[in-house]
Amino acid sequence: MPIHASADSWILETRNTAYALGFNASGMLVHRYWGPRLPYLLDYPPVQDYGEWSSFYGKREINLEEYPVYGGATYREPCLKATFTDGVRDTVLEFKAAQIEGNELKIVLEDVHYPFRVTLHYRILESLDLLERWVTVENFGTDSIRLERIFSAQWHTPPLEDYRLTHLGGRWLEEFQVFQEPLTHGVKVLESRHLSSGHQNYPWFALDNRDAL
């Protein structure tokens, strides 16, 4: 399945879905599209660079950062939070390279001051019609770097009028019970403290607009 690349933008297409991202005029790596595969590449929305709405809605609040990190004036949940040996906790990443190897896209970012590299991975799984995402980090210096948080990805869901969250839970003899609820503003945490999946909770959830079966 194809990965289409330009100088600063990428479109990944599976059999039925597509995902697009790119760098805007401000140098931010932002999300462009996630949804059904479209007939032509020009059908996908362009990279956006939204300006500030007000003093408390800055560019990092409005633009959909592909992989937000801790630091600067933003209230978004970061995917990555690191502390360097001098006590600095802000990470400022800039683009270094993009590589396409078969069905995988790698976007390499590096901190502007510290020897810290973050690589975003996107891999198309042809047989499953899925897009897989994960991140790798590298300390290519001699001083230690402490990671306080590292997430595999930031998913920006397509706009829907009303989201429904479906997840699984249960107990002994009542496994795989389906729970559904409206997804409202705020933080929703699904977890199990047994350190493994089991009949209490399962590492799976789905979002829809209440019409999925």
Coordinates of N, CA and C in Angstrom, one line a residue:
M1 N 0.8 -1.2 0.0 CA 0.0 0.0 0.0 C 0.9 1.3 0.0
P2 N 0.4 2.3 -0.6 CA 1.4 3.4 -0.9 C 1.5 4.4 0.3
I3 N 2.7 4.9 0.3 CA 3.0 6.1 1.2 C 3.4 7.2 0.2
H4 N 2.7 8.3 0.2 CA 3.0 9.4 -0.7 C 3.7 10.5 0.1
A5 N 4.8 11.0 -0.5 CA 5.6 12.0 0.2 C 5.8 13.2 -0.7
S6 N 5.8 14.3 0.0 CA 6.3 15.6 -0.7 C 7.4 16.1 0.2
A7 N 7.8 17.3 0.0 CA 9.0 17.9 0.8 C 8.7 17.9 2.3
D8 N 7.4 18.2 2.6 CA 7.1 18.4 4.0 C 5.8 17.8 4.4
S9 N 5.3 16.8 3.7 CA 4.0 16.3 4.0 C 3.9 14.8 3.5
W10 N 3.0 14.1 4.2 CA 2.9 12.6 3.9 C 1.5 12.2 3.9
I11 N 1.1 11.2 3.0 CA -0.2 10.6 3.0 C 0.1 9.1 3.0
L12 N -0.5 8.4 4.0 CA -0.4 6.9 4.1 C -1.8 6.3 3.8
E13 N -1.9 5.4 2.9 CA -3.2 4.8 2.5 C -3.1 3.3 2.6
T14 N -4.2 2.8 3.3 CA -4.4 1.4 3.3 C -5.5 1.1 2.3
R15 N -6.0 -0.1 2.3 CA -7.1 -0.4 1.3 C -8.3 0.5 1.4
N16 N -8.7 0.8 2.7 CA -9.9 1.6 2.9 C -9.7 2.9 3.7
T17 N -8.6 3.1 4.3 CA -8.4 4.3 5.1 C -7.2 5.0 4.7
A18 N -7.1 6.2 5.2 CA -5.9 7.1 4.9 C -5.6 7.9 6.2
Y19 N -4.3 8.3 6.2 CA -3.8 9.1 7.3 C -2.8 10.1 6.7
A20 N -3.0 11.4 7.1 CA -2.1 12.4 6.5 C -1.6 13.4 7.5
L21 N -0.3 13.8 7.4 CA 0.3 14.7 8.3 C 1.3 15.6 7.5
G22 N 1.8 16.6 8.1 CA 2.8 17.5 7.5 C 3.2 18.6 8.4
F23 N 4.2 19.4 7.9 CA 4.7 20.5 8.6 C 4.0 21.8 8.1
N24 N 3.5 22.6 9.0 CA 2.9 23.9 8.5 C 3.9 25.0 8.4
A25 N 3.4 26.2 8.1 CA 4.4 27.3 7.9 C 5.1 27.7 9.2
S26 N 4.6 27.4 10.3 CA 5.2 27.7 11.6 C 6.2 26.6 12.0
G27 N 6.4 25.6 11.2 CA 7.3 24.5 11.5 C 6.8 23.5 12.4
M28 N 5.5 23.5 12.7 CA 4.9 22.4 13.5 C 4.5 21.2 12.7
L29 N 4.8 20.0 13.2 CA 4.3 18.8 12.6 C 2.9 18.6 13.0
V30 N 1.9 18.7 12.1 CA 0.5 18.7 12.5 C -0.3 17.6 11.7
H31 N -1.4 17.2 12.3 CA -2.3 16.2 11.7 C -3.1 16.8 10.6
R32 N -3.3 16.1 9.5 CA -4.1 16.6 8.4 C -5.4 15.9 8.2
Y33 N -5.3 14.6 8.3 CA -6.5 13.8 8.0 C -6.4 12.4 8.5
W34 N -7.5 11.8 8.9 CA -7.7 10.4 9.3 C -9.1 10.0 9.0
G35 N -9.3 9.1 8.1 CA -10.6 8.7 7.7 C -10.6 7.8 6.5
P36 N -11.8 7.7 5.8 CA -11.8 6.9 4.6 C -10.8 7.3 3.5
R37 N -10.3 6.3 2.8 CA -9.4 6.6 1.7 C -10.2 7.4 0.6
L38 N -9.6 8.5 0.1 CA -10.2 9.3 -0.8 C -9.7 9.0 -2.2
P39 N -10.5 9.3 -3.3 CA -10.1 8.9 -4.6 C -8.8 9.5 -5.1
Y40 N -8.5 10.8 -4.8 CA -7.3 11.4 -5.4 C -6.5 12.1 -4.2
L41 N -5.2 12.2 -4.4 CA -4.4 12.8 -3.4 C -4.8 14.3 -3.1
L42 N -5.2 15.0 -4.1 CA -5.6 16.4 -4.0 C -6.9 16.5 -3.2
D43 N -7.6 15.4 -2.9 CA -8.8 15.4 -2.1 C -8.6 15.6 -0.6
Y44 N -7.4 15.3 -0.2 CA -7.0 15.3 1.2 C -6.8 16.8 1.6
P45 N -7.3 17.2 2.8 CA -7.1 18.6 3.2 C -5.7 19.0 3.3
P46 N -5.4 20.2 3.0 CA -4.0 20.7 3.1 C -3.5 20.9 4.6
V47 N -2.2 21.0 4.7 CA -1.7 21.3 6.1 C -2.2 22.7 6.5
Q48 N -2.7 22.8 7.7 CA -3.2 24.1 8.2 C -2.2 24.7 9.2
D49 N -2.2 26.0 9.3 CA -1.4 26.8 10.2 C -2.3 27.9 10.8
Y50 N -3.0 27.5 11.9 CA -4.0 28.4 12.5 C -3.3 29.4 13.4
G51 N -3.7 30.6 13.4 CA -3.1 31.6 14.3 C -3.8 31.6 15.6
E52 N -3.3 32.4 16.5 CA -3.8 32.5 17.9 C -5.2 33.1 17.9
W53 N -6.1 32.5 18.7 CA -7.4 33.1 18.9 C -7.3 34.2 19.9
S54 N -6.6 33.9 21.0 CA -6.4 34.9 22.1 C -5.2 34.5 22.9
S55 N -5.0 35.3 24.0 CA -3.7 35.0 24.7 C -3.8 33.6 25.4
F56 N -4.9 33.1 25.6 CA -5.0 31.7 26.2 C -5.4 30.6 25.2
Y57 N -5.4 31.0 23.9 CA -5.6 30.0 22.9 C -4.5 30.2 21.9
G58 N -3.3 29.7 22.2 CA -2.1 29.9 21.3 C -2.1 28.9 20.2
K59 N -1.1 29.0 19.4 CA -1.0 28.1 18.2 C -0.9 26.7 18.6
R60 N -0.3 26.4 19.7 CA -0.1 25.0 20.1 C -1.5 24.4 20.7
E61 N -2.3 25.3 21.1 CA -3.7 24.9 21.5 C -4.6 24.6 20.4
I62 N -4.4 25.3 19.3 CA -5.4 25.3 18.2 C -4.9 24.3 17.1
N63 N -3.7 24.3 16.7 CA -3.2 23.4 15.7 C -3.0 22.0 16.3
L64 N -3.3 21.0 15.5 CA -3.3 19.6 15.9 C -1.9 19.0 15.8
E65 N -1.1 19.2 16.9 CA 0.2 18.7 16.9 C 0.2 17.2 16.7
E66 N 1.1 16.7 15.9 CA 1.2 15.2 15.7 C 1.7 14.5 16.9
Y67 N 2.7 15.1 17.6 CA 3.2 14.4 18.7 C 3.6 15.5 19.7
P68 N 2.7 16.0 20.5 CA 3.0 17.1 21.4 C 3.9 16.7 22.6
V69 N 4.8 17.5 22.9 CA 5.8 17.3 24.0 C 5.6 18.3 25.1
Y70 N 6.2 18.0 26.3 CA 6.1 18.9 27.4 C 7.0 20.1 27.2
G71 N 6.4 21.3 27.5 CA 7.2 22.5 27.4 C 6.5 23.6 26.7
G72 N 6.8 24.8 27.0 CA 6.2 26.0 26.4 C 4.8 26.3 26.9
A73 N 4.1 27.2 26.3 CA 2.8 27.6 26.8 C 1.7 26.8 26.1
T74 N 1.4 25.7 26.7 CA 0.3 24.9 26.1 C -0.3 24.1 27.3
Y75 N -1.6 23.9 27.1 CA -2.4 23.1 28.1 C -2.7 21.7 27.6
R76 N -2.2 21.3 26.4 CA -2.5 20.0 25.9 C -1.7 18.9 26.7
E77 N -2.3 17.8 26.7 CA -1.6 16.6 27.4 C -0.4 16.2 26.5
P78 N 0.8 16.2 27.1 CA 2.0 15.8 26.2 C 2.1 14.3 26.1
C79 N 2.6 13.9 24.9 CA 3.0 12.5 24.7 C 4.3 12.2 25.3
L80 N 5.2 13.2 25.5 CA 6.5 12.9 25.9 C 6.9 14.0 27.0
K81 N 7.5 13.5 28.1 CA 8.0 14.4 29.1 C 9.3 13.9 29.6
A82 N 10.3 14.7 29.5 CA 11.7 14.3 29.8 C 12.3 15.4 30.7
T83 N 13.2 14.9 31.6 CA 14.0 15.8 32.4 C 15.5 15.6 32.1
F84 N 16.2 16.7 31.8 CA 17.6 16.6 31.5 C 18.5 16.8 32.7
T85 N 19.7 16.5 32.7 CA 20.6 16.5 33.9 C 20.7 17.9 34.5
D86 N 20.5 18.9 33.8 CA 20.6 20.3 34.3 C 19.3 20.8 34.9
G87 N 18.3 19.9 34.9 CA 17.0 20.2 35.5 C 16.0 20.8 34.6
V88 N 16.4 21.0 33.3 CA 15.4 21.5 32.3 C 14.4 20.4 32.0
R89 N 13.1 20.8 31.9 CA 12.1 19.8 31.6 C 11.4 20.1 30.3
D90 N 11.7 21.2 29.6 CA 11.1 21.5 28.3 C 11.9 20.7 27.2
T91 N 11.1 20.1 26.3 CA 11.7 19.5 25.1 C 11.2 20.3 23.9
V92 N 12.2 20.7 23.0 CA 11.9 21.5 21.8 C 12.4 20.7 20.7
L93 N 11.5 20.1 19.9 CA 12.0 19.2 18.8 C 11.9 19.9 17.5
E94 N 12.9 19.6 16.6 CA 12.9 20.1 15.2 C 13.1 18.9 14.3
F95 N 12.6 19.1 13.0 CA 12.7 18.1 12.0 C 14.1 17.9 11.6
K96 N 14.5 16.6 11.5 CA 15.8 16.2 11.0 C 15.8 15.4 9.7
A97 N 14.9 14.4 9.6 CA 14.8 13.6 8.4 C 13.5 12.8 8.4
A98 N 13.2 12.4 7.1 CA 12.1 11.5 6.9 C 12.6 10.3 6.1
Q99 N 12.2 9.1 6.4 CA 12.6 7.9 5.7 C 11.4 7.0 5.4
I100 N 11.4 6.5 4.2 CA 10.4 5.5 3.8 C 11.1 4.2 3.5
E101 N 10.7 3.2 4.3 CA 11.3 1.8 4.1 C 10.2 0.8 3.9
G102 N 9.8 0.5 2.7 CA 8.7 -0.4 2.4 C 7.4 0.2 2.8
N103 N 6.7 -0.4 3.8 CA 5.4 0.1 4.3 C 5.6 0.9 5.5
E104 N 6.8 1.4 5.8 CA 7.0 2.2 7.0 C 7.5 3.6 6.8
L105 N 6.9 4.5 7.4 CA 7.4 5.9 7.4 C 8.1 6.3 8.7
K106 N 9.3 6.8 8.7 CA 9.9 7.3 9.9 C 10.2 8.8 9.8
I107 N 9.8 9.5 10.8 CA 10.0 10.9 10.9 C 10.9 11.2 12.1
V108 N 12.1 11.7 11.8 CA 13.1 11.9 12.9 C 13.1 13.3 13.3
L109 N 13.0 13.5 14.7 CA 13.0 14.8 15.3 C 14.1 14.8 16.3
E110 N 14.8 16.0 16.5 CA 15.8 16.1 17.5 C 15.6 17.4 18.3
D111 N 16.0 17.3 19.6 CA 15.9 18.5 20.4 C 16.9 19.5 20.0
V112 N 16.5 20.8 20.1 CA 17.4 21.9 19.5 C 18.6 22.1 20.4
H113 N 18.6 21.6 21.6 CA 19.8 21.9 22.5 C 20.4 20.6 23.0
Y114 N 19.6 19.6 23.3 CA 20.2 18.4 24.0 C 20.3 17.3 23.0
P115 N 21.2 16.3 23.2 CA 21.4 15.2 22.3 C 20.3 14.1 22.5
F116 N 19.1 14.5 22.1 CA 17.9 13.7 22.3 C 17.1 13.6 21.0
R117 N 16.9 12.3 20.6 CA 16.3 12.1 19.3 C 15.0 11.3 19.5
V118 N 14.0 11.7 18.8 CA 12.6 11.1 18.8 C 12.3 10.7 17.4
T119 N 11.9 9.5 17.2 CA 11.5 9.0 15.9 C 10.1 8.5 15.9
L120 N 9.3 9.1 15.1 CA 7.9 8.6 14.9 C 7.8 7.6 13.8
H121 N 7.1 6.5 14.2 CA 7.0 5.4 13.2 C 5.6 5.2 12.8
Y122 N 5.4 5.0 11.5 CA 4.0 4.7 10.9 C 4.2 3.6 10.0
R123 N 3.5 2.5 10.3 CA 3.6 1.3 9.4 C 2.2 0.8 9.0
I124 N 2.1 0.6 7.7 CA 0.9 0.1 7.1 C 0.9 -1.5 7.2
L125 N -0.1 -2.0 7.8 CA -0.3 -3.5 7.8 C -1.3 -3.9 6.8
E126 N -0.8 -4.3 5.6 CA -1.7 -4.5 4.4 C -2.7 -5.5 4.7
S127 N -2.3 -6.7 5.3 CA -3.3 -7.8 5.4 C -4.4 -7.4 6.4
L128 N -4.2 -6.5 7.3 CA -5.2 -6.1 8.3 C -5.9 -4.8 8.0
D129 N -5.5 -4.1 6.9 CA -6.0 -2.8 6.6 C -5.9 -1.8 7.8
L130 N -4.8 -1.8 8.4 CA -4.5 -1.0 9.6 C -3.3 -0.2 9.5
L131 N -3.2 0.9 10.3 CA -2.0 1.7 10.4 C -1.5 1.5 11.8
E132 N -0.3 1.1 12.0 CA 0.4 1.0 13.3 C 1.3 2.1 13.5
R133 N 1.3 2.6 14.8 CA 2.1 3.7 15.2 C 2.9 3.4 16.5
W134 N 4.1 3.9 16.5 CA 4.9 3.8 17.8 C 6.0 4.9 17.7
V135 N 6.7 5.0 18.8 CA 7.8 6.0 18.8 C 9.0 5.3 19.5
T136 N 10.2 5.7 19.0 CA 11.4 5.3 19.7 C 12.2 6.6 20.0
V137 N 12.9 6.6 21.1 CA 13.7 7.7 21.6 C 15.2 7.2 21.7
E138 N 16.1 8.2 21.6 CA 17.5 7.9 21.7 C 18.3 9.0 22.4
N139 N 19.0 8.7 23.4 CA 20.0 9.6 24.0 C 21.3 9.4 23.4
F140 N 21.7 10.3 22.5 CA 23.0 10.1 21.8 C 24.1 11.0 22.4
G141 N 23.9 11.3 23.7 CA 24.9 12.0 24.5 C 25.5 11.2 25.6
T142 N 26.2 11.8 26.5 CA 26.8 11.0 27.6 C 26.0 11.2 28.9
D143 N 25.3 12.3 29.1 CA 24.5 12.6 30.3 C 23.2 11.8 30.2
S144 N 22.7 11.5 31.4 CA 21.4 10.7 31.5 C 20.3 11.7 31.2
I145 N 19.2 11.1 30.7 CA 17.9 11.8 30.5 C 16.8 10.9 31.1
R146 N 16.0 11.5 32.0 CA 15.0 10.8 32.7 C 13.6 11.0 32.0
L147 N 13.0 9.9 31.6 CA 11.7 10.0 30.9 C 10.6 9.8 31.9
E148 N 9.8 10.8 32.0 CA 8.7 10.8 33.0 C 7.4 10.3 32.3
R149 N 7.3 10.4 31.0 CA 6.2 10.0 30.2 C 6.6 9.8 28.8
I150 N 6.1 8.7 28.2 CA 6.3 8.4 26.8 C 5.2 7.6 26.2
F151 N 4.4 8.2 25.3 CA 3.3 7.5 24.7 C 3.6 7.1 23.3
S152 N 2.9 6.1 22.8 CA 3.2 5.6 21.4 C 2.7 6.6 20.4
A153 N 1.6 7.3 20.6 CA 1.1 8.2 19.6 C 0.1 9.2 20.2
Q154 N -0.2 10.2 19.4 CA -1.4 11.1 19.6 C -2.3 10.9 18.5
W155 N -3.5 10.4 18.8 CA -4.6 10.2 17.8 C -5.6 11.4 17.8
H156 N -5.7 12.1 16.7 CA -6.7 13.1 16.6 C -7.9 12.5 15.9
T157 N -9.0 12.3 16.6 CA -10.1 11.6 16.0 C -10.9 12.5 15.0
P158 N -11.5 11.9 14.0 CA -12.3 12.6 13.0 C -13.4 13.3 13.7
P159 N -13.9 14.5 13.2 CA -15.0 15.2 13.9 C -16.3 14.4 13.7
L160 N -16.9 14.2 14.8 CA -18.2 13.5 14.9 C -19.1 14.4 15.8
E161 N -20.4 14.3 15.5 CA -21.4 15.2 16.3 C -21.5 14.7 17.7
D162 N -21.4 13.3 17.9 CA -21.6 12.8 19.2 C -20.8 11.5 19.3
Y163 N -19.8 11.4 20.2 CA -19.0 10.2 20.3 C -19.6 9.3 21.4
R164 N -19.5 8.0 21.1 CA -19.8 6.9 22.1 C -18.6 6.1 22.3
L165 N -18.3 5.8 23.5 CA -17.1 5.0 23.9 C -17.6 3.6 24.3
T166 N -17.0 2.6 23.7 CA -17.3 1.2 24.0 C -16.0 0.5 24.5
H167 N -16.1 -0.2 25.6 CA -15.0 -0.9 26.2 C -15.4 -2.1 26.9
L168 N -14.5 -3.0 27.3 CA -14.8 -4.3 27.8 C -14.3 -4.4 29.3
G169 N -15.1 -5.1 30.1 CA -14.7 -5.4 31.5 C -15.4 -6.6 31.9
G170 N -15.3 -6.9 33.2 CA -16.0 -8.1 33.7 C -15.3 -8.6 34.9
R171 N -15.7 -9.9 35.2 CA -15.1 -10.6 36.4 C -15.1 -12.1 36.1
W172 N -14.8 -12.9 37.0 CA -14.7 -14.3 36.8 C -16.2 -14.8 36.5
L173 N -16.2 -15.6 35.4 CA -17.5 -16.2 34.8 C -18.4 -15.1 34.1
E174 N -17.9 -13.9 34.1 CA -18.6 -12.8 33.4 C -17.6 -12.0 32.6
E175 N -16.8 -12.7 31.8 CA -15.8 -12.0 31.0 C -16.4 -11.3 29.8
F176 N -15.7 -10.4 29.3 CA -16.0 -9.7 28.0 C -17.4 -9.0 28.1
Q177 N -17.7 -8.4 29.2 CA -18.9 -7.6 29.2 C -18.7 -6.3 28.5
V178 N -19.7 -5.9 27.7 CA -19.6 -4.7 26.9 C -20.2 -3.5 27.6
F179 N -19.4 -2.4 27.8 CA -19.9 -1.2 28.4 C -19.8 -0.1 27.4
Q180 N -20.9 0.7 27.3 CA -21.0 1.8 26.4 C -21.5 3.0 27.1
E181 N -20.9 4.2 26.8 CA -21.2 5.4 27.4 C -20.9 6.6 26.5
P182 N -21.5 7.7 26.7 CA -21.2 8.9 25.9 C -19.8 9.4 26.3
L183 N -19.0 9.9 25.3 CA -17.7 10.4 25.6 C -17.8 11.9 25.7
T184 N -17.6 12.4 26.9 CA -17.7 13.9 27.1 C -16.4 14.5 27.3
H185 N -16.4 15.8 27.5 CA -15.1 16.5 27.7 C -14.4 16.1 29.0
G186 N -13.1 16.1 29.0 CA -12.4 15.7 30.1 C -11.4 14.6 29.8
V187 N -10.9 13.9 30.9 CA -10.0 12.8 30.7 C -10.7 11.5 31.1
K188 N -10.6 10.5 30.2 CA -11.1 9.2 30.5 C -10.0 8.2 30.6
V189 N -9.9 7.5 31.6 CA -8.9 6.5 31.9 C -9.4 5.1 31.9
L190 N -8.9 4.2 31.1 CA -9.3 2.8 31.1 C -8.0 2.0 31.5
E191 N -8.0 1.3 32.6 CA -6.8 0.7 33.1 C -7.1 -0.5 33.9
S192 N -6.1 -1.3 34.0 CA -6.1 -2.5 34.9 C -4.8 -2.5 35.7
R193 N -4.8 -2.6 37.0 CA -3.6 -2.6 37.8 C -3.1 -4.0 38.1
H194 N -3.6 -5.0 37.3 CA -3.1 -6.3 37.5 C -1.8 -6.6 36.6
L195 N -1.4 -5.5 35.9 CA -0.2 -5.6 35.1 C -0.3 -6.5 33.9
S196 N -1.5 -7.0 33.6 CA -1.8 -7.8 32.4 C -3.3 -7.7 32.1
S197 N -3.7 -8.1 30.9 CA -5.1 -8.1 30.6 C -5.7 -9.3 31.2
G198 N -7.0 -9.3 31.5 CA -7.7 -10.4 32.1 C -9.2 -10.1 32.2
H199 N -9.9 -10.9 33.0 CA -11.3 -10.8 33.0 C -11.8 -9.5 33.6
Q200 N -11.0 -8.8 34.3 CA -11.4 -7.5 34.9 C -11.4 -6.4 33.8
N201 N -10.4 -6.4 33.0 CA -10.3 -5.3 32.0 C -9.5 -5.8 30.8
Y202 N -9.7 -5.2 29.7 CA -9.0 -5.6 28.4 C -8.5 -4.4 27.7
P203 N -7.3 -4.5 27.1 CA -6.7 -3.3 26.5 C -7.3 -3.0 25.1
W204 N -8.6 -2.7 25.1 CA -9.3 -2.4 23.9 C -10.4 -1.4 24.1
F205 N -10.7 -0.5 23.1 CA -11.8 0.4 23.2 C -12.1 0.8 21.7
A206 N -13.3 1.3 21.5 CA -13.8 1.8 20.2 C -14.6 3.0 20.4
L207 N -14.5 3.9 19.4 CA -15.3 5.1 19.3 C -16.2 5.1 18.1
D208 N -17.4 5.5 18.2 CA -18.3 5.7 17.1 C -19.3 6.8 17.4
N209 N -20.2 7.0 16.4 CA -21.2 8.1 16.6 C -22.6 7.5 16.8
R210 N -22.6 6.4 17.6 CA -23.8 5.7 18.1 C -24.5 4.9 17.0
D211 N -23.9 4.7 15.8 CA -24.6 3.9 14.8 C -23.9 2.6 14.5
A212 N -22.8 2.3 15.1 CA -22.1 1.1 14.8 C -22.7 -0.1 15.6
L213 N -22.7 -1.2 15.0 CA -23.2 -2.4 15.6 C -22.1 -3.3 16.2

